[in-house]
Tab-separated table of C-alpha atoms in Angstrom:
chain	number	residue	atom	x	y	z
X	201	UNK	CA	-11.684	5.937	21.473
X	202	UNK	CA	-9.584	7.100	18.659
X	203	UNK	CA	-11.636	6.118	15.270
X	204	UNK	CA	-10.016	6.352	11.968
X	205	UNK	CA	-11.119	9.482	9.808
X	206	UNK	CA	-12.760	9.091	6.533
X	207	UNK	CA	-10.634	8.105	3.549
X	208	UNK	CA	-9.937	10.942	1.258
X	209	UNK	CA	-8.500	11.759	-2.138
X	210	UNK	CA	-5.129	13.994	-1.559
X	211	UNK	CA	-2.320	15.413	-3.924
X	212	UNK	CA	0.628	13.065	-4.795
X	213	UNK	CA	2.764	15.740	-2.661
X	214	UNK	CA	0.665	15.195	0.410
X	215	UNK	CA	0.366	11.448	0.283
X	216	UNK	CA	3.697	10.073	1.312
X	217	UNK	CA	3.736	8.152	4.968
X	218	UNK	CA	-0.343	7.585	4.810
X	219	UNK	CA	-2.261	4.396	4.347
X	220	UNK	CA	-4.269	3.804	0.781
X	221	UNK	CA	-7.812	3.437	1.783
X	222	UNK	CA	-9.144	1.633	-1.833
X	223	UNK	CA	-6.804	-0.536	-4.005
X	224	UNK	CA	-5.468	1.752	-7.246
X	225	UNK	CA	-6.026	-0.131	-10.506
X	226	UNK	CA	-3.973	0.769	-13.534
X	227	UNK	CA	-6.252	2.614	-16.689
X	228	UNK	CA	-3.334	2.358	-18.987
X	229	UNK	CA	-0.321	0.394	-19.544
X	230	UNK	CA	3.068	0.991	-18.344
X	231	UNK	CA	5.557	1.588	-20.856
X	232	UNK	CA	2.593	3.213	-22.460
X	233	UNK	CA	4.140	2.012	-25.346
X	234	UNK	CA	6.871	0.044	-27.306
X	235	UNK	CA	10.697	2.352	-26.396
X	236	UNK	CA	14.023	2.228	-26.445
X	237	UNK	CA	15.969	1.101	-23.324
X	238	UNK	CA	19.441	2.287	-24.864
X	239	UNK	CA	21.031	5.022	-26.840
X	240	UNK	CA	21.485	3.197	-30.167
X	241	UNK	CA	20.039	3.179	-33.275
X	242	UNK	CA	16.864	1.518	-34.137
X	243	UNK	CA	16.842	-1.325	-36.919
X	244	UNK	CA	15.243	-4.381	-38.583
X	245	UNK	CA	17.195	-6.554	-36.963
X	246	UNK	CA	17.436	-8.972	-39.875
X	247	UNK	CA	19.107	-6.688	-41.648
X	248	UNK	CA	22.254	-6.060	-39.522
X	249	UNK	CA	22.886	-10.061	-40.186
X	250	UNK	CA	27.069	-11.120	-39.890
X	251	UNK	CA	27.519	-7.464	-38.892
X	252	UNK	CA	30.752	-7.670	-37.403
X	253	UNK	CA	34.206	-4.992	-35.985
X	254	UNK	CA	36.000	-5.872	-39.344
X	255	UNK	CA	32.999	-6.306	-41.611
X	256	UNK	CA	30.261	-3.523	-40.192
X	257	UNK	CA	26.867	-3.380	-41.847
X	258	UNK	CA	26.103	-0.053	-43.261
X	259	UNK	CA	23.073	1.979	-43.384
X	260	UNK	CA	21.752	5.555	-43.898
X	261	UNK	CA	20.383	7.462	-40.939
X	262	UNK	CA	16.634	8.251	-41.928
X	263	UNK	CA	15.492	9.506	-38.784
X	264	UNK	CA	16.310	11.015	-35.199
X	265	UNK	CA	14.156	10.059	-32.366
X	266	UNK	CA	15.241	12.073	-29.523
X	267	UNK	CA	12.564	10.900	-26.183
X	268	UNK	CA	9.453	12.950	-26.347
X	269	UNK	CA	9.283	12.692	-29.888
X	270	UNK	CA	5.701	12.485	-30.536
X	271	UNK	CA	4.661	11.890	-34.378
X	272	UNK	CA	4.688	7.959	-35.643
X	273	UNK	CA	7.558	7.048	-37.530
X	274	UNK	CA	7.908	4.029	-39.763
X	275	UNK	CA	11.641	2.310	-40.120
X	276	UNK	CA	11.976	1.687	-44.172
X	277	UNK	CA	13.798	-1.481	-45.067
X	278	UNK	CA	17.374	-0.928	-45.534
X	279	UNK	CA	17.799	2.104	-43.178
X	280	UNK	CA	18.079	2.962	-39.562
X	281	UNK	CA	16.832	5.651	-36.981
X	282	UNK	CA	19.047	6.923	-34.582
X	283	UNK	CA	17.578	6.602	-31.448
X	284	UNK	CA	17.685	7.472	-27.745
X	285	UNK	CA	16.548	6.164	-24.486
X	286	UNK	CA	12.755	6.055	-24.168
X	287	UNK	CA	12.260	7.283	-27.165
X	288	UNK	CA	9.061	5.336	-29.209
X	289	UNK	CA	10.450	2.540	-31.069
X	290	UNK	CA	9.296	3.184	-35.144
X	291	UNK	CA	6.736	1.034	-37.012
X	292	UNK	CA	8.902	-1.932	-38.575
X	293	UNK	CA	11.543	-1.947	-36.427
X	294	UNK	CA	12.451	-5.289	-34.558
X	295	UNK	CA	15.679	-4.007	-32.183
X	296	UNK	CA	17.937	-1.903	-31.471
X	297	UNK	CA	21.588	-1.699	-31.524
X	298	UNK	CA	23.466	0.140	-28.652
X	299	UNK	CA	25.400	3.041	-30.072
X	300	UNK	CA	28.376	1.282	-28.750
X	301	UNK	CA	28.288	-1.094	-31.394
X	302	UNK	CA	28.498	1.590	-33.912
X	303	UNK	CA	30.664	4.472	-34.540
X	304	UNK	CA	27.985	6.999	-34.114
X	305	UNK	CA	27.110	8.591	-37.221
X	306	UNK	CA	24.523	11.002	-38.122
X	307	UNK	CA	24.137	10.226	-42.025
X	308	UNK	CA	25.103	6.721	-42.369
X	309	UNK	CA	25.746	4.333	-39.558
X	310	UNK	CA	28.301	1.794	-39.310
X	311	UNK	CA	26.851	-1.355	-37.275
X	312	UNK	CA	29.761	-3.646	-35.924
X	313	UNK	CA	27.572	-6.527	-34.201
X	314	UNK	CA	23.987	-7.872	-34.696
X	315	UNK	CA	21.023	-6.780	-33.528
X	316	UNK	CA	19.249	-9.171	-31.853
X	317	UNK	CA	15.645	-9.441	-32.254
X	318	UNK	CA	13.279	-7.348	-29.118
X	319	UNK	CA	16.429	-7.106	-27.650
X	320	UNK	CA	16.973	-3.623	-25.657
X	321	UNK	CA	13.624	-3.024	-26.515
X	322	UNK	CA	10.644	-1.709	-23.717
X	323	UNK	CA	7.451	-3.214	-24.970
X	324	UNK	CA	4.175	-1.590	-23.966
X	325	UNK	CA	2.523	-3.357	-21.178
X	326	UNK	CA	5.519	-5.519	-19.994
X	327	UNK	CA	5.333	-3.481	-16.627
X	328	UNK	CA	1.736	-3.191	-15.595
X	329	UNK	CA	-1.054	-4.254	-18.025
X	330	UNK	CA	-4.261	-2.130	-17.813
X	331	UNK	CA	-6.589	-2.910	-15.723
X	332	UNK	CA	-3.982	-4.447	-13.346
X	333	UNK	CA	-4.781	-4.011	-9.886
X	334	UNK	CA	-1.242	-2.276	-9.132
X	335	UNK	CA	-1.844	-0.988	-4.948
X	336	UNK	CA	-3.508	-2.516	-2.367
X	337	UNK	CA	-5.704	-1.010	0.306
X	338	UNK	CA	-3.518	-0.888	3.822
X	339	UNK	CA	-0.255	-0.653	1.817
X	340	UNK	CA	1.623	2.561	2.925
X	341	UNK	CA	2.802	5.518	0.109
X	342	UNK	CA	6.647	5.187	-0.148
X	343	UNK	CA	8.379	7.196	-2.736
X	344	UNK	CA	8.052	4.117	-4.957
X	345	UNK	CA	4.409	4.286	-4.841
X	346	UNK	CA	4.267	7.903	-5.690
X	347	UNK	CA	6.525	7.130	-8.169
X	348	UNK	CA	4.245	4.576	-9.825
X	349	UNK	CA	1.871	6.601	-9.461
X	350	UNK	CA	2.802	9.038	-10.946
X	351	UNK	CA	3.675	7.021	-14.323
X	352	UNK	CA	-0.136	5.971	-14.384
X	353	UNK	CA	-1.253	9.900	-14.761
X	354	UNK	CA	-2.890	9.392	-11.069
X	355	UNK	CA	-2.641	13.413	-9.830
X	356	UNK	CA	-4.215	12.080	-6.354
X	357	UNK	CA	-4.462	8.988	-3.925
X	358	UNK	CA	-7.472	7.824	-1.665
X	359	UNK	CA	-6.053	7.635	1.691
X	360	UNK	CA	-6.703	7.500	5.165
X	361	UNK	CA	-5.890	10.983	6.623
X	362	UNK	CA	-3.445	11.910	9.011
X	363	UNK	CA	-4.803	12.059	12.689
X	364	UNK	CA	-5.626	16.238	13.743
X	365	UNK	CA	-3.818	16.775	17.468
X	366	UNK	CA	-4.103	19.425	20.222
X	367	UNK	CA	-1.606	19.283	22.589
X	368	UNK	CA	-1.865	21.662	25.658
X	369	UNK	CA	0.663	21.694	28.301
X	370	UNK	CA	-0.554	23.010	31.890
X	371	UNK	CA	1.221	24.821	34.884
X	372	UNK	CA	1.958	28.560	35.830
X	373	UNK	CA	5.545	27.975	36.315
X	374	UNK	CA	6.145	27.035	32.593
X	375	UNK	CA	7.749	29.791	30.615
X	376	UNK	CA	8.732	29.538	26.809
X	377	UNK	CA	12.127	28.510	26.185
X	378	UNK	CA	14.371	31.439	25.301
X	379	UNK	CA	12.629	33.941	28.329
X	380	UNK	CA	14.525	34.675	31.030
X	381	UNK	CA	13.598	32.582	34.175
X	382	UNK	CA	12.371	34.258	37.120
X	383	UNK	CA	12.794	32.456	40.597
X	384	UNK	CA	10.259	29.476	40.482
X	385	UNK	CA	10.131	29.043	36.619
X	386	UNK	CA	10.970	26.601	34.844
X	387	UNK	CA	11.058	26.247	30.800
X	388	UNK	CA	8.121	24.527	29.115
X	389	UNK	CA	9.482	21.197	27.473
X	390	UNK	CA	6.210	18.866	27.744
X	391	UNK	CA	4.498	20.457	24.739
X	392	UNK	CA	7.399	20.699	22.428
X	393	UNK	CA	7.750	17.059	23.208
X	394	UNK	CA	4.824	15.508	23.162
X	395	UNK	CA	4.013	17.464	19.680
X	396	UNK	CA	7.439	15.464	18.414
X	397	UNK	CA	6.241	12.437	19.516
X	398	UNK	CA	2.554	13.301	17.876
X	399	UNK	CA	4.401	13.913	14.084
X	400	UNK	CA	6.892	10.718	14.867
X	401	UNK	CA	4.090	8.763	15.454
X	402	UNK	CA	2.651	10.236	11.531
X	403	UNK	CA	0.139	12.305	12.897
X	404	UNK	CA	-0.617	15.941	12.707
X	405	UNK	CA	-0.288	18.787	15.215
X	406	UNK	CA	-2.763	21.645	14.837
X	407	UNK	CA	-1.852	23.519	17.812
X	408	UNK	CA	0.835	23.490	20.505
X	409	UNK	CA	-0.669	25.708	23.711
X	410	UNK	CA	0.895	26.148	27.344
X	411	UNK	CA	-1.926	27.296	30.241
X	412	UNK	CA	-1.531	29.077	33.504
X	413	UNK	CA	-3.397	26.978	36.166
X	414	UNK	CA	-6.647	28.920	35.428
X	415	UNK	CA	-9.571	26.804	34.153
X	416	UNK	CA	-10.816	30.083	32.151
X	417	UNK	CA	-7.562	29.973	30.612
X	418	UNK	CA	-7.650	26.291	29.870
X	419	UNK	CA	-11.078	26.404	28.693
X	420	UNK	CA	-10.594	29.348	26.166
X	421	UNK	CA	-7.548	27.143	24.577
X	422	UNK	CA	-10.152	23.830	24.571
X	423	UNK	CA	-12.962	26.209	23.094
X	424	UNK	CA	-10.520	27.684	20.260
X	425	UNK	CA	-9.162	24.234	19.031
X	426	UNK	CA	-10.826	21.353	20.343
X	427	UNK	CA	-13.306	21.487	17.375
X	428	UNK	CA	-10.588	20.593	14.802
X	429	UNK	CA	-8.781	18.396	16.778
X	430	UNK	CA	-9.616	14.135	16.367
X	431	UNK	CA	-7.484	13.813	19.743
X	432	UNK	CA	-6.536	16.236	22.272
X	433	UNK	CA	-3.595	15.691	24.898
X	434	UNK	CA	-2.909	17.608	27.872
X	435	UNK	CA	0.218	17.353	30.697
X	436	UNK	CA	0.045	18.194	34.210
X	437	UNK	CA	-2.683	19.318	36.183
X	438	UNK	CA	-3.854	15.478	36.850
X	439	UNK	CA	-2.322	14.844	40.248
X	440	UNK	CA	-3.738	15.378	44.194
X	441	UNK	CA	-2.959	18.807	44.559
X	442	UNK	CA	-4.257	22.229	45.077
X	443	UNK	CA	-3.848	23.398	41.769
X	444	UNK	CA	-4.844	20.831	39.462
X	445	UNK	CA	-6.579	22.869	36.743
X	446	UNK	CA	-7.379	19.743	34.508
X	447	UNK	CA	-8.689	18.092	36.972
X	448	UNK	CA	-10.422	21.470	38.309
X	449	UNK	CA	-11.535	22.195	34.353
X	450	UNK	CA	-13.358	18.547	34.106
X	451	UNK	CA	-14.352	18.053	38.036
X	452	UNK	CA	-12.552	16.358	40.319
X	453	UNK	CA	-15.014	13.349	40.293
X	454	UNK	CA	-14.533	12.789	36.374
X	455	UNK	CA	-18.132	14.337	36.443
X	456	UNK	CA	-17.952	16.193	33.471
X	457	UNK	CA	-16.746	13.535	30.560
X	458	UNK	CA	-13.541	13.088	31.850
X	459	UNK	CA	-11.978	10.169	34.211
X	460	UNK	CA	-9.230	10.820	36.201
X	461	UNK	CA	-7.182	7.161	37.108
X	462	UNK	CA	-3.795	6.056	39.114
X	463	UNK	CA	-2.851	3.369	36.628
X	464	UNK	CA	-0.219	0.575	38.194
X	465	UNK	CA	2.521	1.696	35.921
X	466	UNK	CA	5.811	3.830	37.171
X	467	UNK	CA	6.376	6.372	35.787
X	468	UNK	CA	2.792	8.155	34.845
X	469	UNK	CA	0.364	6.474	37.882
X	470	UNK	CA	-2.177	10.017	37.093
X	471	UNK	CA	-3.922	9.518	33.630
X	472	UNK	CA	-7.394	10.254	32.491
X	473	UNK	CA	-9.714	9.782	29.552
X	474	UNK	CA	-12.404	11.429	28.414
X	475	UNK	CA	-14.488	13.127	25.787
X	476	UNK	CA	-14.910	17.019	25.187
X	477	UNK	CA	-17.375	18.200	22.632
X	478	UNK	CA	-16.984	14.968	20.758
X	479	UNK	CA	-13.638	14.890	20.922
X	480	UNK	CA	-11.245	12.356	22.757
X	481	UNK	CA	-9.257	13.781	25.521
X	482	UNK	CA	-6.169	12.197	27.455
X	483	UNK	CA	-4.759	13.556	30.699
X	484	UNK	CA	-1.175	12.640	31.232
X	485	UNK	CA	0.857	13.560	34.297
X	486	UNK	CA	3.385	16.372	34.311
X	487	UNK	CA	6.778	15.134	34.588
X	488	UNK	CA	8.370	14.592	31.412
X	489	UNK	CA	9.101	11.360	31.553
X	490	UNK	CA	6.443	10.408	32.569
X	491	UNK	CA	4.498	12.161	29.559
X	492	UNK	CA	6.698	10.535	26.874
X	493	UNK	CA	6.324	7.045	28.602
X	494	UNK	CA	2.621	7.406	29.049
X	495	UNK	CA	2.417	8.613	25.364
X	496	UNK	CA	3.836	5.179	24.074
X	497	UNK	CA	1.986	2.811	26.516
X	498	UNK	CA	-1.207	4.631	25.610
X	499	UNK	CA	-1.726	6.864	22.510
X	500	UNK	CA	1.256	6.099	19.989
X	501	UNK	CA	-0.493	2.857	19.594
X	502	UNK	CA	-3.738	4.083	19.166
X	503	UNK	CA	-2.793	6.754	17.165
X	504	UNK	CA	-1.111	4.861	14.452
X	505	UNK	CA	-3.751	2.430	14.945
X	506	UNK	CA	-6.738	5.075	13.711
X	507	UNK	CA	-4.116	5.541	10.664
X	508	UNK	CA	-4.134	2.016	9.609
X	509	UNK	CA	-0.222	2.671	9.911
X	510	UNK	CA	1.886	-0.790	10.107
X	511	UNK	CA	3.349	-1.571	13.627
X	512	UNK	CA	1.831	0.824	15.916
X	513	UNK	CA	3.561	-0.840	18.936
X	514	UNK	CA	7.381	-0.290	19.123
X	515	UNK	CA	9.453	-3.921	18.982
X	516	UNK	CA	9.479	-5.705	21.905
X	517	UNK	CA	12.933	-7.406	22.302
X	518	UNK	CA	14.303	-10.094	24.534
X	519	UNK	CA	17.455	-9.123	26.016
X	520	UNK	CA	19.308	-10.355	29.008
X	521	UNK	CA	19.801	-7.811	31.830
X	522	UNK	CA	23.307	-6.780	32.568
X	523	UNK	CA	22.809	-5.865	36.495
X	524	UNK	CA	20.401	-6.716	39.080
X	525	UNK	CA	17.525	-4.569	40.011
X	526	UNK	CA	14.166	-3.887	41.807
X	527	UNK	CA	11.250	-2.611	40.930
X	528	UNK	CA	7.748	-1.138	43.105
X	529	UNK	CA	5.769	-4.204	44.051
X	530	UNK	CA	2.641	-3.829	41.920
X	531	UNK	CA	3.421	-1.544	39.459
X	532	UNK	CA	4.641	-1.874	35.937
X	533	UNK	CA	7.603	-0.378	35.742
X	534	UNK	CA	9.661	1.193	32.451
X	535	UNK	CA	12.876	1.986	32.917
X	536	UNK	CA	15.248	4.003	30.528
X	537	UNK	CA	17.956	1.462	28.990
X	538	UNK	CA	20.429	1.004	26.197
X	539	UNK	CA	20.176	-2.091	24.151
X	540	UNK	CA	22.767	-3.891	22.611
X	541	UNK	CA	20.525	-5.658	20.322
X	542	UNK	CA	23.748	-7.409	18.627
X	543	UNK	CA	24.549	-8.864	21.565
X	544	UNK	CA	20.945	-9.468	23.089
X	545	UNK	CA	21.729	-7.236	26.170
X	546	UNK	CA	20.042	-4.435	27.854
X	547	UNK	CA	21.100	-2.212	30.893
X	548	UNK	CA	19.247	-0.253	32.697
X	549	UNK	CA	19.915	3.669	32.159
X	550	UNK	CA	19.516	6.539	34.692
X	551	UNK	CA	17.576	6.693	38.027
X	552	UNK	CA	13.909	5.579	37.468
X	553	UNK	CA	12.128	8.672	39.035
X	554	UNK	CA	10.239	10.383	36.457
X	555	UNK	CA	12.395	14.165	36.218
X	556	UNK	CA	15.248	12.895	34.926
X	557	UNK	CA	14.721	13.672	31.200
X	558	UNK	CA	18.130	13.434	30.507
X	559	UNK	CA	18.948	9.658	30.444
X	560	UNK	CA	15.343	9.194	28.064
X	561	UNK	CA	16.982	11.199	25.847
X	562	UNK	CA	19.704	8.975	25.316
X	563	UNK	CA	18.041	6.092	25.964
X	564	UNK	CA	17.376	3.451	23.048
X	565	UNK	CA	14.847	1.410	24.756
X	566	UNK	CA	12.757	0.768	27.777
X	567	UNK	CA	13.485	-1.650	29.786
X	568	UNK	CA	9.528	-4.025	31.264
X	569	UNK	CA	9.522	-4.764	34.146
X	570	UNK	CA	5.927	-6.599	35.102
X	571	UNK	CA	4.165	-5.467	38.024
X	572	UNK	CA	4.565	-8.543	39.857
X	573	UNK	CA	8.127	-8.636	39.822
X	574	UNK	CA	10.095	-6.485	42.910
X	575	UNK	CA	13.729	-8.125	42.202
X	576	UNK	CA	15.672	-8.896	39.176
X	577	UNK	CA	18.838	-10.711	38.489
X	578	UNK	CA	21.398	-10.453	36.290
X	579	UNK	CA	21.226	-12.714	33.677
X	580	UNK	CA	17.219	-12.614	33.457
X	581	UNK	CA	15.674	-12.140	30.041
X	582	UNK	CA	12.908	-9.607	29.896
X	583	UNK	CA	11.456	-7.450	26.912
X	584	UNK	CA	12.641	-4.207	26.001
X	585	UNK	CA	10.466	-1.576	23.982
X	586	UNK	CA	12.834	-0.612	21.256
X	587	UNK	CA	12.516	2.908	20.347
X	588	UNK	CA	15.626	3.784	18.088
């Protein structure tokens, strides 16, 4: 329910960590034309012949061709131009000799070995040809693609864009970190976490909001941002109780474009999935670990996914469990873990009930356990979600 945004042209600056959504093809060649690749002095290398330490060739300096140089210089026989790296390599000229085959001078040169012919020289073209289809569509922007593209004169790339995401976080008790608590309170964590998980995933945050369990309040929040957002995600307010304002915002009975599920997973049974105004909606369950874990079963892949972003599921690993355990017949469970991924080991981290935020954040990997397992041995293999 997530669909990919169309592809748009953006700034070099704002294109690193997207997908190219058209191949790039190169409009002119790359060196753009024939340099230097050393400090040295440019020469017809004929002419520096039997040049050796005891017997050095000699020749007057004509020229100095500092890089950036722009006007076209021709290399008369019988002379040389002193020139530096990626500097444009004069008309006539057939190598260059490193300066540290000279002594250096500014008038006259003395050339102690031979230049040998194209060699240390950049020709135009020998990198990327014009016309050379130099991207491809799908492949991500590193640094080394800005880079390149840069060297082509490209100011922008077509990309897909990032993914826009509202992320609301529900309950009266919630207070902003930093305010003092008042007996009942707790501090608001979901939203602050769920937006790091968003940007991790390479998507975009547009708004982080917290709501009281009053559907006005909820509502003014969906009204004020939904329209920007491509994905909106919510926490708490999904469960069986009396204040349920999600749930009480959308109708109990998923009548009004939402539906509210127990999924066979522990933790986050209370999901639900929806549309509002056109834009996708998930309801995840309150606890905070069960919010992060129902973030990576569900969204994280679908997020990346709408990006065209490589490997939107984490790794699954085989590892062999390091303790016996058991598990809620018919339910899916993920359990915190380490994994020792040298070794091909995982053990289980933390209790498995769905407050203790504590061991996730420590936690390297979650430990699947299907739902129709109940006991597990040492000793037995299973797959691990790697999320370091």
């Amino acid at each position: 329910m997530i669909g990919a945004r169309p592809a748009v042209t953006v700034p070099l600056t704002q294109a690193q960590g997207l997908v190219l959504a058209d191949d790039v093809v190169a409009e002119l060649a790359l060196p753009v034309f024939d340099n230097s690749a050393m400090d040295g002095y440019a020469v017809r290398a004929e002419e520096t012949e039997g040049a050796t330490p005891d017997r050095p060739v000699v020749l007057p300096v004509a020229e100095d061709i500092p890089a950036g140089r722009t006007d076209q210089l021709t290399l008369r026989p019988g002379t040389a131009h002193r020139i530096m790296t990626g500097a444009p390599m004069p008309t006539g000229a057939t190598g260059v000799v490193p300066v540290e085959n000279t002594d250096g001078g500014v008038d006259s040169v003395a050339i102690r070995a031979r230049a040998e012919p194209g060699k240390h020289v950049r020709r135009a073209g020998e990198d990327v040809a014009p016309g050379t289809t130099v991207l491809r569509k799908g492949q991500v922007v590193t640094p080394a693609v800005l880079g390149l593209a840069a060297a082509l004169g490209l100011p922008g790339l077509p990309v897909i864009p990032r993914q826009r995401v509202l992320v609301i976080s529900t309950g009266t008790e919630l207070v902003t970190p930093g305010t003092p608590l008042q007996p009942g309170q707790i501090y608001e964590s979901n939203s602050i976490m769920l937006a790091g998980a968003v940007r991790e995933a390479g998507a975009d945050v547009i708004a982080v909001a917290t709501a009281e369990d009053d559907v006005a309040q909820f509502s003014s929040i969906l009204d004020k941002h939904a329209a920007d957002a491509d994905l909106i995600i919510t926490s708490g307010g999904v469960s069986a109780g009396a204040y349920e304002v999600v749930k009480d915002a959308f109708g109990r009975d998923g009548d009004q474009g939402v539906e509210f599920v127990k999924v066979a997973m522990q933790p986050g049974m209370p999901q639900g999935i929806g549309r509002v105004a056109g834009t996708t909606i998930v309801t995840l369950p309150g606890n905070p670990v069960s919010a992060l874990v129902s973030f990576e079963v569900f969204i994280r892949p679908a997020l990346r996914t709408a990006m065209g972003l490589p490997d939107p599921h984490r790794p699954h690993r085989p590892a062999v469990l390091a303790e016996s355990l058991t598990s809620p017949k018919g339910k899916r469970q993920f359990r915190r873990a380490i994994l020792d991924t040298a070794h091909g080991s995982v053990l289980s981290y933390g209790p498995p009930a769905s407050h203790h935020l504590r061991w996730l954040a420590s936690a390297n990997g979650l430990l699947d356990i299907p739902e129709d397992v109940v006991e597990v041995s040492a000793g037995t293999e299973l797959q691990v979600w790697d999320l370091s």
